[in-house]
CSV table of C-alpha atoms and ligand atoms in Angstrom, one decimal:
chain,number,residue,atom,x,y,z
A,1,MET,CA,-22.3,-9.3,63.4
A,2,ARG,CA,-25.1,-10.4,62.5
A,3,PRO,CA,-25.7,-14.3,61.7
A,4,ARG,CA,-24.9,-15.3,58.7
A,5,ARG,CA,-28.5,-16.9,58.1
A,6,PHE,CA,-30.3,-13.3,58.4
A,7,VAL,CA,-28.0,-12.1,55.2
A,8,ALA,CA,-29.0,-14.9,53.4
A,9,ILE,CA,-32.6,-14.0,54.1
A,10,ALA,CA,-32.7,-10.8,53.6
A,11,SER,CA,-30.7,-10.4,50.5
A,12,ALA,CA,-33.9,-12.9,49.0
A,13,LEU,CA,-37.0,-10.8,50.4
A,14,ALA,CA,-34.3,-7.4,49.3
A,15,ALA,CA,-34.6,-9.2,45.9
A,16,VAL,CA,-38.4,-9.2,46.6
A,17,VAL,CA,-39.1,-6.3,47.9
A,18,GLY,CA,-37.1,-4.1,45.4
A,19,LEU,CA,-39.7,-5.1,42.6
A,20,ALA,CA,-42.0,-3.3,45.4
A,21,ALA,CA,-42.9,1.0,43.6
A,22,ALA,CA,-43.2,1.4,47.2
A,23,SER,CA,-45.7,4.3,46.1
A,24,LEU,CA,-46.1,6.6,49.5
A,25,ALA,CA,-49.1,8.6,50.4
A,26,ALA,CA,-48.3,12.3,50.5
A,27,CYS,CA,-47.1,12.6,54.1
A,28,SER,CA,-49.9,12.4,57.8
A,29,GLY,CA,-48.8,15.7,58.0
A,30,ALA,CA,-47.9,15.0,61.2
A,31,ALA,CA,-44.8,16.3,62.8
A,32,GLU,CA,-41.9,14.8,62.0
A,33,THR,CA,-41.4,14.1,66.6
A,34,GLY,CA,-45.1,13.3,66.4
A,35,ARG,CA,-48.3,14.5,68.8
A,36,VAL,CA,-47.1,12.5,71.7
A,37,ALA,CA,-50.3,10.1,73.1
A,38,PRO,CA,-51.8,11.6,76.0
A,39,PRO,CA,-51.3,10.6,79.3
A,40,ALA,CA,-52.4,6.8,80.2
A,41,SER,CA,-56.8,8.3,81.7
A,42,GLN,CA,-56.7,6.5,85.3
A,43,THR,CA,-60.6,6.4,84.9
A,44,THR,CA,-62.2,4.3,83.1
A,45,THR,CA,-63.1,5.4,79.6
A,46,THR,CA,-66.8,4.3,77.1
A,47,ARG,CA,-66.9,4.0,74.4
A,48,ALA,CA,-69.0,7.3,74.0
A,49,SER,CA,-66.1,9.7,75.1
A,50,CYS,CA,-63.3,8.0,72.8
A,51,THR,CA,-65.8,9.1,70.2
A,52,HIS,CA,-66.9,12.2,72.0
A,53,ARG,CA,-63.0,13.0,73.9
A,54,PRO,CA,-60.8,10.7,72.0
A,55,ASP,CA,-57.2,12.4,73.9
A,56,ALA,CA,-58.5,11.5,77.7
A,57,CYS,CA,-58.6,7.8,76.0
A,58,THR,CA,-55.6,5.1,76.2
A,59,THR,CA,-54.7,3.8,73.0
A,60,ARG,CA,-56.0,0.2,74.3
A,61,GLN,CA,-59.1,1.9,75.5
A,62,ALA,CA,-59.3,3.5,71.9
A,63,ALA,CA,-58.7,-0.9,70.6
A,64,ASP,CA,-61.4,-1.5,72.8
A,65,ALA,CA,-63.9,1.1,71.2
A,66,ALA,CA,-63.2,-0.3,68.3
A,67,GLY,CA,-63.7,-2.9,68.0
A,68,VAL,CA,-60.1,-4.1,67.6
A,69,THR,CA,-57.6,-7.0,69.1
A,70,LEU,CA,-54.5,-4.5,69.0
A,71,GLY,CA,-51.6,-6.9,70.2
A,72,THR,CA,-48.2,-6.9,70.0
A,73,ALA,CA,-45.1,-9.7,70.0
A,74,VAL,CA,-44.0,-9.6,73.9
A,75,ALA,CA,-41.0,-11.9,75.5
A,76,ALA,CA,-41.6,-13.0,78.8
A,77,SER,CA,-37.9,-11.7,79.9
A,78,HIS,CA,-39.5,-8.3,79.8
A,79,LEU,CA,-42.4,-8.6,81.7
A,80,ASP,CA,-39.8,-7.5,84.8
A,81,GLN,CA,-39.7,-4.3,83.8
A,82,ALA,CA,-42.2,-1.2,83.9
A,83,ASP,CA,-41.7,0.2,81.4
A,84,TYR,CA,-42.4,-2.0,79.6
A,85,ARG,CA,-45.7,-3.3,81.5
A,86,ARG,CA,-46.8,0.1,81.5
A,87,THR,CA,-46.6,0.6,77.6
A,88,LEU,CA,-47.9,-2.8,77.3
A,89,LEU,CA,-50.8,-2.7,79.0
A,90,GLU,CA,-51.6,1.1,77.9
A,91,THR,CA,-51.2,0.5,74.7
A,92,PHE,CA,-52.2,-3.7,74.0
A,93,ASN,CA,-56.8,-5.3,73.9
A,94,SER,CA,-53.8,-9.5,73.0
A,95,ILE,CA,-49.9,-10.5,73.1
A,96,THR,CA,-48.5,-13.2,71.5
A,97,PRO,CA,-45.8,-14.2,72.7
A,98,GLU,CA,-42.7,-13.8,70.2
A,99,ASN,CA,-41.0,-17.3,70.7
A,100,GLU,CA,-42.0,-19.5,74.3
A,101,LEU,CA,-44.2,-21.2,72.4
A,102,LYS,CA,-42.7,-22.3,69.5
A,103,TRP,CA,-41.6,-26.1,69.2
A,104,SER,CA,-37.0,-25.6,70.0
A,105,SER,CA,-38.5,-23.3,73.8
A,106,ILE,CA,-41.7,-25.0,74.8
A,107,HIS,CA,-40.8,-29.0,73.7
A,108,PRO,CA,-36.4,-28.8,73.9
A,109,THR,CA,-36.0,-32.2,74.0
A,110,PRO,CA,-38.2,-35.2,74.0
A,111,ASP,CA,-39.1,-36.0,78.1
A,112,THR,CA,-38.9,-32.6,78.4
A,113,TRP,CA,-41.5,-29.3,78.6
A,114,ASN,CA,-40.6,-25.3,79.4
A,115,PHE,CA,-43.2,-24.4,80.5
A,116,GLY,CA,-42.2,-21.6,82.5
A,117,PRO,CA,-41.9,-18.9,80.3
A,118,ALA,CA,-45.2,-18.9,78.3
A,119,ASP,CA,-47.2,-19.2,81.4
A,120,GLN,CA,-45.7,-16.0,83.2
A,121,ILE,CA,-47.1,-14.7,79.5
A,122,VAL,CA,-50.7,-16.2,79.5
A,123,ASP,CA,-51.0,-15.7,83.1
A,124,PHE,CA,-49.6,-12.3,83.5
A,125,ALA,CA,-52.2,-11.2,80.2
A,126,GLN,CA,-54.8,-13.5,82.8
A,127,ALA,CA,-53.8,-10.8,85.4
A,128,ASN,CA,-54.7,-8.3,82.5
A,129,ASP,CA,-57.7,-8.7,80.7
A,130,LEU,CA,-55.3,-9.2,77.8
A,131,GLN,CA,-56.0,-12.3,75.1
A,132,VAL,CA,-53.0,-14.1,73.8
A,133,LYS,CA,-52.4,-15.4,69.8
A,134,GLY,CA,-50.3,-19.3,70.5
A,135,HIS,CA,-47.6,-19.0,68.4
A,136,ASN,CA,-46.6,-21.8,66.7
A,137,LEU,CA,-47.5,-24.9,66.7
A,138,ILE,CA,-45.8,-25.9,63.1
A,139,TRP,CA,-43.0,-24.1,61.5
A,140,ASP,CA,-39.9,-25.7,60.5
A,141,GLN,CA,-37.8,-23.4,57.6
A,142,LYS,CA,-34.5,-24.5,57.3
A,143,VAL,CA,-32.5,-21.1,57.6
A,144,ILE,CA,-34.2,-19.6,61.6
A,145,GLY,CA,-37.3,-21.9,61.8
A,146,SER,CA,-37.8,-23.0,65.2
A,147,THR,CA,-38.2,-27.5,65.5
A,148,PRO,CA,-36.2,-28.6,67.4
A,149,ASP,CA,-33.6,-31.2,65.7
A,150,TRP,CA,-34.7,-34.3,67.0
A,151,VAL,CA,-37.6,-33.7,65.9
A,152,LEU,CA,-36.6,-33.3,62.8
A,153,ARG,CA,-34.8,-35.9,62.3
A,154,ILE,CA,-38.3,-38.8,62.6
A,155,ASP,CA,-38.3,-39.1,59.1
A,156,ASP,CA,-41.1,-42.7,60.1
A,157,PRO,CA,-44.7,-40.6,58.7
A,158,ALA,CA,-45.8,-42.7,61.4
A,159,GLU,CA,-43.2,-41.7,64.4
A,160,LEU,CA,-43.6,-38.3,63.8
A,161,ARG,CA,-47.2,-37.9,63.6
A,162,ARG,CA,-47.1,-39.9,66.9
A,163,VAL,CA,-44.9,-37.1,67.9
A,164,ILE,CA,-46.6,-34.1,66.1
A,165,ARG,CA,-50.4,-35.5,67.6
A,166,ASP,CA,-48.3,-35.1,71.8
A,167,HIS,CA,-47.1,-31.7,70.8
A,168,ILE,CA,-50.0,-30.1,69.8
A,169,THR,CA,-52.6,-32.2,72.2
A,170,THR,CA,-50.7,-31.4,75.0
A,171,VAL,CA,-49.2,-27.4,74.5
A,172,MET,CA,-53.2,-26.4,73.2
A,173,HIS,CA,-54.6,-27.9,76.3
A,174,ARG,CA,-52.2,-26.6,78.7
A,175,TYR,CA,-53.7,-23.2,77.6
A,176,ARG,CA,-57.3,-23.8,76.4
A,177,GLY,CA,-59.0,-21.2,77.4
A,178,LYS,CA,-56.8,-19.4,77.8
A,179,VAL,CA,-55.2,-18.6,74.5
A,180,ASP,CA,-57.9,-18.2,72.1
A,181,ARG,CA,-56.3,-17.9,68.8
A,182,TRP,CA,-53.4,-20.2,67.7
A,183,ASP,CA,-51.2,-20.3,64.3
A,184,VAL,CA,-51.2,-23.5,63.5
A,185,VAL,CA,-49.3,-24.0,60.7
A,186,ASN,CA,-46.2,-21.1,59.4
A,187,GLU,CA,-45.3,-19.8,56.9
A,188,PRO,CA,-46.0,-22.9,54.7
A,189,LEU,CA,-45.0,-21.3,51.5
A,190,ASP,CA,-41.9,-20.6,50.1
A,191,THR,CA,-40.1,-17.5,51.9
A,192,VAL,CA,-39.5,-15.8,47.9
A,193,GLY,CA,-41.2,-18.1,45.8
A,194,SER,CA,-45.5,-19.3,45.8
A,195,GLY,CA,-44.5,-22.6,46.0
A,196,LEU,CA,-45.8,-25.2,49.1
A,197,TYR,CA,-42.7,-24.5,51.5
A,198,ASP,CA,-40.4,-28.5,51.6
A,199,ASN,CA,-39.8,-28.3,55.8
A,200,HIS,CA,-39.6,-31.3,57.4
A,201,PHE,CA,-43.8,-32.1,57.7
A,202,ARG,CA,-44.7,-32.0,54.3
A,203,HIS,CA,-41.7,-34.1,53.2
A,204,VAL,CA,-42.1,-36.0,56.0
A,205,LEU,CA,-45.6,-36.4,55.5
A,206,GLY,CA,-46.9,-34.9,52.4
A,207,ASP,CA,-48.2,-32.1,50.7
A,208,ASP,CA,-51.6,-32.7,52.6
A,209,TYR,CA,-49.8,-32.2,55.9
A,210,VAL,CA,-50.9,-28.4,56.9
A,211,ALA,CA,-54.5,-29.2,56.6
A,212,GLU,CA,-53.5,-32.5,59.0
A,213,MET,CA,-52.4,-30.1,61.2
A,214,PHE,CA,-55.8,-28.7,61.4
A,215,ARG,CA,-57.4,-31.1,62.3
A,216,ILE,CA,-55.1,-32.7,64.8
A,217,ALA,CA,-55.3,-28.4,66.3
A,218,HIS,CA,-59.3,-28.6,65.8
A,219,GLU,CA,-58.9,-32.3,68.5
A,220,ALA,CA,-57.0,-30.4,71.2
A,221,ASP,CA,-59.8,-27.7,70.9
A,222,PRO,CA,-62.3,-27.1,69.1
A,223,GLU,CA,-63.0,-24.0,70.5
A,224,ALA,CA,-59.7,-22.6,69.5
A,225,HIS,CA,-59.7,-20.2,66.2
A,226,LEU,CA,-57.9,-21.5,64.4
A,227,PHE,CA,-54.5,-19.8,61.9
A,228,LEU,CA,-52.6,-20.1,58.9
A,229,ASN,CA,-49.8,-17.4,59.5
A,230,GLU,CA,-48.1,-16.5,56.0
A,231,ALA,CA,-44.8,-13.8,55.7
A,232,ALA,CA,-43.6,-11.9,51.7
A,233,VAL,CA,-46.7,-12.1,50.5
A,234,GLU,CA,-47.6,-7.6,51.0
A,235,TYR,CA,-44.8,-7.4,47.9
A,236,GLN,CA,-44.8,-11.1,45.6
A,237,PRO,CA,-48.6,-11.0,44.2
A,238,ALA,CA,-47.6,-15.2,42.6
A,239,LYS,CA,-47.1,-15.2,46.4
A,240,ALA,CA,-50.3,-14.0,47.4
A,241,GLY,CA,-52.2,-16.0,44.7
A,242,ALA,CA,-50.3,-19.3,46.3
A,243,LEU,CA,-51.9,-18.3,49.2
A,244,ILE,CA,-55.4,-17.7,48.1
A,245,ALA,CA,-55.1,-21.4,46.4
A,246,LEU,CA,-53.8,-22.8,49.5
A,247,VAL,CA,-56.9,-21.6,51.8
A,248,LYS,CA,-59.3,-21.6,48.6
A,249,ARG,CA,-58.1,-25.2,49.2
A,250,LEU,CA,-58.4,-25.8,52.7
A,251,VAL,CA,-62.0,-24.7,52.9
A,252,ASP,CA,-62.9,-26.3,49.6
A,253,GLU,CA,-62.4,-29.8,51.6
A,254,GLY,CA,-63.7,-28.9,55.1
A,255,THR,CA,-60.6,-28.4,57.1
A,256,PRO,CA,-61.0,-26.5,60.3
A,257,ILE,CA,-59.2,-22.9,59.5
A,258,ASP,CA,-60.6,-20.0,60.8
A,259,GLY,CA,-58.7,-16.9,59.6
A,260,VAL,CA,-55.1,-16.6,58.4
A,261,GLY,CA,-52.4,-14.2,59.1
A,262,VAL,CA,-50.8,-11.9,56.8
A,263,GLN,CA,-47.6,-11.0,58.5
A,264,GLY,CA,-47.1,-7.7,57.7
A,265,HIS,CA,-43.5,-7.9,58.3
A,266,LEU,CA,-43.3,-4.9,55.2
A,267,ILE,CA,-39.8,-4.9,55.0
A,268,SER,CA,-38.5,-2.2,52.8
A,269,GLY,CA,-40.5,0.5,54.7
A,270,SER,CA,-43.5,0.7,52.7
A,271,VAL,CA,-46.2,-1.7,50.9
A,272,GLU,CA,-48.1,-0.6,47.1
A,273,PRO,CA,-51.4,1.1,49.0
A,274,GLY,CA,-54.4,-1.7,48.0
A,275,VAL,CA,-52.6,-4.3,47.6
A,276,LEU,CA,-53.7,-5.3,52.0
A,277,ARG,CA,-57.1,-4.4,50.6
A,278,THR,CA,-57.4,-6.8,47.8
A,279,LEU,CA,-56.4,-9.8,49.7
A,280,PHE,CA,-57.8,-9.3,52.5
A,281,ASP,CA,-61.0,-9.1,50.2
A,282,GLU,CA,-60.5,-11.9,48.6
A,283,LEU,CA,-59.3,-14.2,51.7
A,284,ARG,CA,-62.7,-13.0,53.7
A,285,SER,CA,-64.8,-14.4,50.7
A,286,LEU,CA,-63.2,-17.7,51.5
A,287,GLY,CA,-65.6,-17.1,54.3
A,288,VAL,CA,-61.8,-17.2,56.9
A,289,ALA,CA,-60.8,-13.6,59.1
A,290,VAL,CA,-57.9,-11.6,58.2
A,291,ALA,CA,-55.2,-10.5,60.2
A,292,ILE,CA,-52.0,-8.4,60.9
A,293,THR,CA,-50.1,-10.7,62.3
A,294,GLU,CA,-46.7,-8.6,63.3
A,295,LEU,CA,-46.5,-5.7,61.7
A,296,ASP,CA,-43.5,-4.0,61.4
A,297,ILE,CA,-41.7,-1.6,58.6
A,298,PRO,CA,-38.4,-0.6,58.8
A,299,THR,CA,-37.4,3.2,58.9
A,300,SER,CA,-36.0,4.4,55.1
A,301,SER,CA,-33.9,6.6,53.9
A,302,ASP,CA,-37.1,9.4,53.4
A,303,ALA,CA,-36.1,12.7,53.9
A,304,ARG,CA,-38.7,12.8,57.3
A,305,PRO,CA,-38.2,8.8,58.2
A,306,LEU,CA,-41.3,8.9,60.7
A,307,ASP,CA,-43.6,10.6,59.0
A,308,ALA,CA,-43.5,8.3,56.2
A,309,GLN,CA,-43.2,5.2,58.9
A,310,ALA,CA,-46.8,6.7,60.5
A,311,THR,CA,-47.9,7.1,57.6
A,312,VAL,CA,-47.9,2.9,56.8
A,313,TYR,CA,-48.5,2.7,59.7
A,314,GLY,CA,-52.1,4.5,58.8
A,315,GLN,CA,-52.3,3.1,55.4
A,316,VAL,CA,-51.8,-0.5,56.6
A,317,LEU,CA,-54.6,-0.1,59.9
A,318,ALA,CA,-57.2,2.1,57.4
A,319,GLU,CA,-56.9,-0.9,54.4
A,320,CYS,CA,-56.9,-3.7,56.9
A,321,LEU,CA,-60.4,-2.4,59.4
A,322,ASP,CA,-61.9,-1.2,55.3
A,323,ALA,CA,-61.3,-4.9,54.7
A,324,SER,CA,-63.8,-6.0,57.9
A,325,CYS,CA,-60.2,-7.4,59.8
A,326,ARG,CA,-60.0,-7.2,63.1
A,327,GLU,CA,-56.5,-8.0,64.6
A,328,VAL,CA,-53.5,-6.0,64.0
A,329,THR,CA,-50.7,-6.9,65.7
A,330,THR,CA,-47.5,-6.4,66.0
A,331,TRP,CA,-43.7,-7.7,66.1
A,332,GLY,CA,-42.8,-5.9,69.1
A,333,PHE,CA,-43.8,-2.9,70.6
A,334,THR,CA,-40.5,-0.7,70.9
A,335,ASP,CA,-37.8,-0.4,68.9
A,336,ARG,CA,-35.2,-1.3,72.1
A,337,TYR,CA,-36.6,-4.5,71.6
A,338,THR,CA,-37.3,-5.6,67.4
A,339,TRP,CA,-35.7,-8.6,66.1
A,340,ILE,CA,-34.8,-6.4,62.7
A,341,ASP,CA,-31.6,-5.2,64.8
A,342,ASP,CA,-30.0,-8.5,63.7
A,343,PHE,CA,-32.2,-9.1,60.8
A,344,LEU,CA,-31.1,-5.6,58.7
A,345,GLY,CA,-29.2,-4.2,61.7
A,346,PRO,CA,-29.2,-1.6,64.4
A,347,GLY,CA,-30.8,1.5,63.9
A,348,ARG,CA,-34.0,1.0,61.4
A,349,ALA,CA,-36.7,1.7,64.2
A,350,PRO,CA,-39.7,0.3,63.0
A,351,LEU,CA,-41.6,0.0,65.8
A,352,PRO,CA,-44.5,2.7,67.4
A,353,PHE,CA,-42.2,3.4,70.6
A,354,ASP,CA,-38.8,4.7,70.9
A,355,ARG,CA,-36.9,2.8,72.5
A,356,SER,CA,-37.4,4.9,75.7
A,357,TYR,CA,-40.7,4.5,75.2
A,358,ARG,CA,-42.1,7.2,73.7
A,359,PRO,CA,-44.9,6.9,71.5
A,360,LYS,CA,-43.8,8.1,67.6
A,361,SER,CA,-45.3,9.2,64.8
A,362,ALA,CA,-46.3,6.0,64.0
A,363,LEU,CA,-48.4,5.1,66.8
A,364,ASN,CA,-51.0,8.7,66.6
A,365,ALA,CA,-51.4,7.3,62.8
A,366,ILE,CA,-52.4,3.5,64.9
A,367,ARG,CA,-55.2,5.6,67.1
A,368,ASP,CA,-56.4,8.1,64.7
A,369,GLU,CA,-57.7,4.7,62.0
A,370,LEU,CA,-59.0,3.0,66.0
A,371,LEU,CA,-60.8,6.9,66.4
A,372,LEU,CA,-62.0,6.6,62.7
A,373,HIS,CA,-63.4,2.6,63.3
A,374,GLN,CA,-65.4,3.4,66.6
A,375,ASN,CA,-68.2,1.4,67.7
A,376,GLY,CA,-66.9,-0.8,65.3
A,377,ASN,CA,-67.7,0.7,61.6
B,1,G3I,O1,-33.2,-18.1,73.7
B,1,G3I,C1,-32.5,-18.6,73.2
B,1,G3I,C2,-30.9,-17.6,74.2
B,1,G3I,O2,-30.9,-18.7,75.7
B,1,G3I,C3,-29.7,-18.1,73.2
B,1,G3I,O3,-28.2,-17.5,74.3
B,1,G3I,C4,-30.2,-17.2,72.3
B,1,G3I,C5,-28.3,-16.9,71.7
B,1,G3I,O4,-28.9,-18.1,70.3
B,1,G3I,O5,-30.5,-17.8,70.7
B,1,G3I,C6,-32.3,-17.2,72.4
B,1,G3I,O6,-32.7,-17.3,71.3
B,1,G3I,C7,-33.3,-16.7,70.2
B,1,G3I,C8,-35.3,-16.7,70.3
B,1,G3I,O7,-34.9,-16.1,69.1
B,1,G3I,C9,-35.4,-15.5,71.1
B,1,G3I,O8,-33.9,-14.6,71.4
B,1,G3I,C10,-32.7,-17.6,68.8
B,1,G3I,O9,-32.1,-18.0,68.9
B,1,G3I,C11,-34.0,-17.1,68.1
B,1,G3I,O10,-33.5,-17.9,66.7
B,1,G3I,C12,-34.3,-16.5,67.6
B,1,G3I,O11,-35.0,-15.6,67.0
B,1,G3I,C13,-36.8,-15.1,66.5
B,1,G3I,C14,-36.9,-16.2,65.4
B,1,G3I,O12,-37.9,-15.7,64.7
B,1,G3I,C15,-37.1,-17.3,65.3
B,1,G3I,O13,-37.5,-17.8,65.9
B,1,G3I,C16,-37.0,-14.0,66.4
B,1,G3I,O14,-37.1,-13.7,68.4
B,1,G3I,C17,-38.3,-13.6,66.7
B,1,G3I,O15,-38.4,-12.6,65.7
B,1,G3I,C18,-38.6,-14.5,65.1
B,1,G3I,O16,-40.2,-13.3,64.3
B,1,G3I,C19,-40.6,-14.8,63.4
B,1,G3I,C20,-41.7,-15.3,63.5
B,1,G3I,O17,-42.1,-16.3,65.0
B,1,G3I,C21,-42.3,-15.5,61.9
B,1,G3I,N1,-42.5,-14.7,61.2
B,1,G3I,C22,-41.5,-14.2,61.6
B,1,G3I,C23,-40.9,-14.2,62.7
B,1,G3I,C24,-39.3,-12.9,62.4
B,1,G3I,O18,-38.2,-14.0,61.6
């Protein structure tokens, strides 16, 4: 039984998504079963061989050769599974803790710090030469947010500021030098609409809380790259415009913001061609980096759903890479573990590997785009 909370958001997003013109490019032509990605090459593959012998390349090596940060969300609880680890290490050069760095996980009560699961992920990354994206420092979304009640009960601005500074500084100091990019504020805009979301932080600290969070994070770790992370701008032109306006205001005010993450939860299984490219170009014109940070693409009702899914994965990678976006993170990598099962119901198979860790056509579409962009072209 799906938690009611997800149904609320799912129906709101479905209304938005229903407006999206789901025009897909012609099927990629990959067979429904898709070419199976080659077994991991144990040899060291240089950039050159990725160009000349692409089949000898793991997807991770193809990403490295393309100068792309190819990441995925991981759960500490799955790292003891050999197939999970092997597939992860052959495919990605970056990982994002799906939940372990969120306030409710890592700092559940005023005097309790639960660093263990996040430490496990960061230690795994260090041992396997993986980058880590810190997700996230500040997020209060009334239905599925991740701020503990003890924080939501603080109504005094000075006390809330003290608590926030303590939280952000403690977490960022612990992982300084190991976590190089942070989602400082997650989803500051309305899920559906284009206003500033009326979360607890805005309610107590005012509209300028977003800029304030970035300043606190920058003081905590001046070397870290600080991102604002937003959802559902792929289908909502007004919300995309509001995101651009928010980022422009932050940049114009001298806020230490380095990048913007467009999550890429393509709930309808598609996105209108060109929308991402246009959004990325406008954001980059403000002087910030852009990234796809939580990509997943539930299969649609298409006659050949895995082909259609692969086409959209390829489209997203192409528009990102063509717009000089050099970071793409999927929100999980195997259909065995995906939040979409809760959000939309089981069986939507949104990720590049199936439940048995077999590569799908979507993975080949990702590889194809990486191989097209070798040597950072
Ligand atoms: O760990 C507890 C477990 O001890 C408990 O028994 C269980 C039952 O309540 O809950 C477990 O925590 C859950 C957690 O996922 C780990 O599975 C939380 O209830 C649940 O709310 C949480 O959902 C996560 C959600 O963010 C809210 O934090 C999803 O896994 C995660 O995929 C989702 O990811 C978000 C991004 O952070 C931001 N962008 C949107 C994206 C999708 O909602």
